[in-house]
PDB file of C-alpha atoms in Angstrom:
ATOM      1  CA  GLN A   1       1.715  33.466 -19.527  1.00 85.00           C
ATOM      2  CA  VAL A   2      -0.251  30.523 -18.851  1.00 93.00           C
ATOM      3  CA  GLN A   3      -1.623  30.800 -15.081  1.00 95.00           C
ATOM      4  CA  LEU A   4      -2.273  27.132 -13.389  1.00 97.00           C
ATOM      5  CA  VAL A   5      -4.179  26.465  -9.905  1.00 97.00           C
ATOM      6  CA  GLU A   6      -5.032  22.505  -9.396  1.00 98.00           C
ATOM      7  CA  SER A   7      -7.283  21.382  -6.865  1.00 98.00           C
ATOM      8  CA  GLY A   8      -9.733  18.574  -5.694  1.00 98.00           C
ATOM      9  CA  GLY A   9      -6.515  17.028  -3.601  1.00 98.00           C
ATOM     10  CA  GLY A  10      -6.500  15.437  -0.016  1.00 98.00           C
ATOM     11  CA  LEU A  11      -6.261  12.389   1.993  1.00 98.00           C
ATOM     12  CA  VAL A  12      -8.896   9.026   0.569  1.00 98.00           C
ATOM     13  CA  GLN A  13      -8.787   5.588   1.772  1.00 98.00           C
ATOM     14  CA  ALA A  14      -8.044   3.429  -1.034  1.00 98.00           C
ATOM     15  CA  GLY A  15     -10.212   2.230  -3.309  1.00 98.00           C
ATOM     16  CA  GLY A  16     -11.935   5.960  -2.878  1.00 98.00           C
ATOM     17  CA  SER A  17     -12.320   8.489  -5.372  1.00 98.00           C
ATOM     18  CA  LEU A  18     -10.998  12.254  -5.664  1.00 98.00           C
ATOM     19  CA  ARG A  19     -11.003  14.629  -8.127  1.00 98.00           C
ATOM     20  CA  LEU A  20      -8.660  17.296  -9.604  1.00 98.00           C
ATOM     21  CA  SER A  21      -9.357  20.239 -10.704  1.00 98.00           C
ATOM     22  CA  CYS A  22      -6.638  22.513 -12.418  1.00 98.00           C
ATOM     23  CA  ALA A  23      -7.904  26.136 -13.349  1.00 97.00           C
ATOM     24  CA  ALA A  24      -6.336  28.244 -16.030  1.00 95.00           C
ATOM     25  CA  SER A  25      -5.598  31.950 -16.172  1.00 89.00           C
ATOM     26  CA  GLY A  26      -4.197  34.446 -18.377  1.00 84.00           C
ATOM     27  CA  ARG A  27      -4.440  32.791 -21.869  1.00 77.00           C
ATOM     28  CA  ALA A  28      -7.802  30.415 -23.296  1.00 75.00           C
ATOM     29  CA  SER A  29      -6.537  27.120 -21.802  1.00 75.00           C
ATOM     30  CA  SER A  30      -8.302  25.981 -25.162  1.00 81.00           C
ATOM     31  CA  GLY A  31      -4.777  27.339 -27.046  1.00 87.00           C
ATOM     32  CA  TYR A  32      -3.055  24.744 -25.207  1.00 93.00           C
ATOM     33  CA  ALA A  33      -2.880  20.547 -24.904  1.00 96.00           C
ATOM     34  CA  MET A  34      -3.276  19.462 -21.281  1.00 97.00           C
ATOM     35  CA  GLY A  35      -1.247  16.927 -19.140  1.00 98.00           C
ATOM     36  CA  TRP A  36      -1.541  16.050 -15.448  1.00 98.00           C
ATOM     37  CA  PHE A  37       1.653  14.720 -14.202  1.00 98.00           C
ATOM     38  CA  ARG A  38       2.941  13.735 -10.486  1.00 98.00           C
ATOM     39  CA  GLN A  39       5.446  13.241  -8.414  1.00 98.00           C
ATOM     40  CA  ALA A  40       5.809  11.238  -4.507  1.00 97.00           C
ATOM     41  CA  PRO A  41       8.544  11.772  -2.397  1.00 92.00           C
ATOM     42  CA  GLY A  42      11.685  10.725  -3.183  1.00 94.00           C
ATOM     43  CA  LYS A  43      10.326   9.810  -7.423  1.00 96.00           C
ATOM     44  CA  GLU A  44      11.350  11.130 -10.074  1.00 96.00           C
ATOM     45  CA  ARG A  45       8.199  13.241 -11.744  1.00 97.00           C
ATOM     46  CA  GLU A  46       5.986  11.044 -13.754  1.00 98.00           C
ATOM     47  CA  PHE A  47       3.699  11.433 -16.426  1.00 98.00           C
ATOM     48  CA  VAL A  48      -0.475  10.674 -15.553  1.00 98.00           C
ATOM     49  CA  ALA A  49      -2.462  11.656 -18.130  1.00 98.00           C
ATOM     50  CA  THR A  50      -2.523  14.276 -21.141  1.00 98.00           C
ATOM     51  CA  ILE A  51      -5.501  15.532 -23.343  1.00 97.00           C
ATOM     52  CA  SER A  52      -5.466  17.397 -26.596  1.00 96.00           C
ATOM     53  CA  LYS A  53      -6.101  21.138 -27.450  1.00 94.00           C
ATOM     54  CA  ASN A  54      -9.956  20.134 -28.358  1.00 92.00           C
ATOM     55  CA  GLY A  55     -10.250  17.088 -25.651  1.00 91.00           C
ATOM     56  CA  GLY A  56     -10.472  14.493 -28.820  1.00 92.00           C
ATOM     57  CA  ILE A  57      -7.369  12.663 -28.475  1.00 96.00           C
ATOM     58  CA  ARG A  58      -6.406  11.460 -24.218  1.00 98.00           C
ATOM     59  CA  ASN A  59      -3.379   9.602 -23.463  1.00 98.00           C
ATOM     60  CA  TYR A  60      -2.549   7.469 -20.137  1.00 98.00           C
ATOM     61  CA  ALA A  61       0.376   6.420 -18.267  1.00 98.00           C
ATOM     62  CA  ASP A  62      -0.380   2.204 -17.727  1.00 98.00           C
ATOM     63  CA  SER A  63      -0.619   2.745 -14.201  1.00 98.00           C
ATOM     64  CA  VAL A  64      -3.951   5.026 -14.564  1.00 98.00           C
ATOM     65  CA  LYS A  65      -5.560   3.135 -17.184  1.00 98.00           C
ATOM     66  CA  GLY A  66      -9.149   2.267 -16.531  1.00 98.00           C
ATOM     67  CA  ARG A  67      -9.138   4.168 -13.067  1.00 98.00           C
ATOM     68  CA  PHE A  68      -7.933   7.774 -14.136  1.00 98.00           C
ATOM     69  CA  THR A  69     -10.391  10.005 -16.884  1.00 98.00           C
ATOM     70  CA  ILE A  70      -8.711  13.280 -17.626  1.00 98.00           C
ATOM     71  CA  SER A  71     -11.596  15.855 -19.450  1.00 98.00           C
ATOM     72  CA  ARG A  72     -11.563  19.694 -20.226  1.00 97.00           C
ATOM     73  CA  ASP A  73     -14.042  22.769 -19.892  1.00 96.00           C
ATOM     74  CA  ASN A  74     -12.758  24.835 -22.128  1.00 94.00           C
ATOM     75  CA  ALA A  75     -15.602  27.782 -21.544  1.00 94.00           C
ATOM     76  CA  LYS A  76     -14.280  26.850 -18.121  1.00 95.00           C
ATOM     77  CA  ASN A  77     -11.073  27.144 -18.663  1.00 95.00           C
ATOM     78  CA  THR A  78     -10.474  23.945 -16.780  1.00 96.00           C
ATOM     79  CA  VAL A  79      -8.954  20.681 -16.705  1.00 97.00           C
ATOM     80  CA  TYR A  80      -9.924  17.758 -14.949  1.00 98.00           C
ATOM     81  CA  LEU A  81      -8.617  14.650 -13.270  1.00 98.00           C
ATOM     82  CA  GLN A  82     -10.754  12.119 -12.085  1.00 98.00           C
ATOM     83  CA  MET A  83      -9.123   9.246  -9.921  1.00 98.00           C
ATOM     84  CA  ASN A  84     -11.306   6.279  -9.195  1.00 98.00           C
ATOM     85  CA  SER A  85      -9.775   3.136  -7.443  1.00 98.00           C
ATOM     86  CA  LEU A  86      -6.982   5.324  -5.701  1.00 98.00           C
ATOM     87  CA  LYS A  87      -4.847   2.779  -4.364  1.00 98.00           C
ATOM     88  CA  PRO A  88      -1.529   3.706  -1.975  1.00 97.00           C
ATOM     89  CA  GLU A  89       0.869   4.152  -4.965  1.00 97.00           C
ATOM     90  CA  ASP A  90      -0.923   7.420  -6.393  1.00 98.00           C
ATOM     91  CA  THR A  91       0.024   8.941  -3.237  1.00 98.00           C
ATOM     92  CA  ALA A  92       1.953  12.120  -4.532  1.00 98.00           C
ATOM     93  CA  VAL A  93       2.083  15.747  -5.788  1.00 98.00           C
ATOM     94  CA  TYR A  94       0.014  16.348  -8.483  1.00 98.00           C
ATOM     95  CA  TYR A  95       0.407  18.399 -10.767  1.00 98.00           C
ATOM     96  CA  CYS A  96      -1.163  20.292 -14.453  1.00 98.00           C
ATOM     97  CA  ALA A  97       1.342  21.251 -16.528  1.00 97.00           C
ATOM     98  CA  ALA A  98       0.668  23.338 -20.279  1.00 96.00           C
ATOM     99  CA  SER A  99       1.905  23.084 -23.764  1.00 94.00           C
ATOM    100  CA  GLY A 100       1.345  25.058 -26.782  1.00 89.00           C
ATOM    101  CA  LEU A 101       2.931  21.950 -28.751  1.00 88.00           C
ATOM    102  CA  ARG A 102       0.560  18.421 -28.899  1.00 87.00           C
ATOM    103  CA  SER A 103      -0.604  16.872 -26.495  1.00 89.00           C
ATOM    104  CA  SER A 104       2.577  14.515 -24.885  1.00 92.00           C
ATOM    105  CA  SER A 105       4.050  12.769 -22.219  1.00 94.00           C
ATOM    106  CA  SER A 106       6.918  14.089 -22.099  1.00 94.00           C
ATOM    107  CA  ALA A 107       7.343  16.785 -19.268  1.00 95.00           C
ATOM    108  CA  ASP A 108       9.793  18.622 -21.019  1.00 95.00           C
ATOM    109  CA  ARG A 109       6.997  19.575 -23.864  1.00 95.00           C
ATOM    110  CA  TYR A 110       4.975  21.506 -21.016  1.00 96.00           C
ATOM    111  CA  ASP A 111       5.639  24.664 -20.961  1.00 94.00           C
ATOM    112  CA  TYR A 112       3.620  26.259 -17.831  1.00 96.00           C
ATOM    113  CA  TRP A 113       3.175  24.267 -14.700  1.00 97.00           C
ATOM    114  CA  GLY A 114       0.880  24.695 -11.598  1.00 98.00           C
ATOM    115  CA  GLN A 115       1.763  24.651  -7.752  1.00 97.00           C
ATOM    116  CA  GLY A 116       0.700  20.781  -7.307  1.00 98.00           C
ATOM    117  CA  THR A 117      -2.243  19.269  -5.076  1.00 98.00           C
ATOM    118  CA  GLN A 118      -1.411  16.325  -2.446  1.00 98.00           C
ATOM    119  CA  VAL A 119      -3.239  13.443  -2.857  1.00 98.00           C
ATOM    120  CA  THR A 120      -2.651  10.900   0.162  1.00 98.00           C
ATOM    121  CA  VAL A 121      -3.748   7.312  -0.321  1.00 98.00           C
ATOM    122  CA  PHE A 122      -4.094   4.889   3.044  1.00 97.00           C
ATOM    123  CA  SER A 123      -4.547   1.575   2.984  1.00 94.00           C
TER     124      SER A 123
END
């Protein structure tokens, strides 16, 4: 079992930055590929970014490529999402997820989910 807790969300002006954190407890997060997903009001949950167990492979949704960076610190059991050049369309609840399989953009591949953190970008 892995418990995930996101933090770092908030209200930010367009063009600004936020860094989300996802702290894992229970089993070591190094045993899991990690991902970030988001869900805006009235929309389905969508993939944002994923990182492999050792951090060597990272993938991003086209909508965030070049603006967001996913990273992890396995010694701290924490995964980060650095979000720069934020846009109003980035407004959503952001979820951290852990997968015992390879990193994937498919939410179905993830076994554990956090409760989410709200990000609101205003223009």
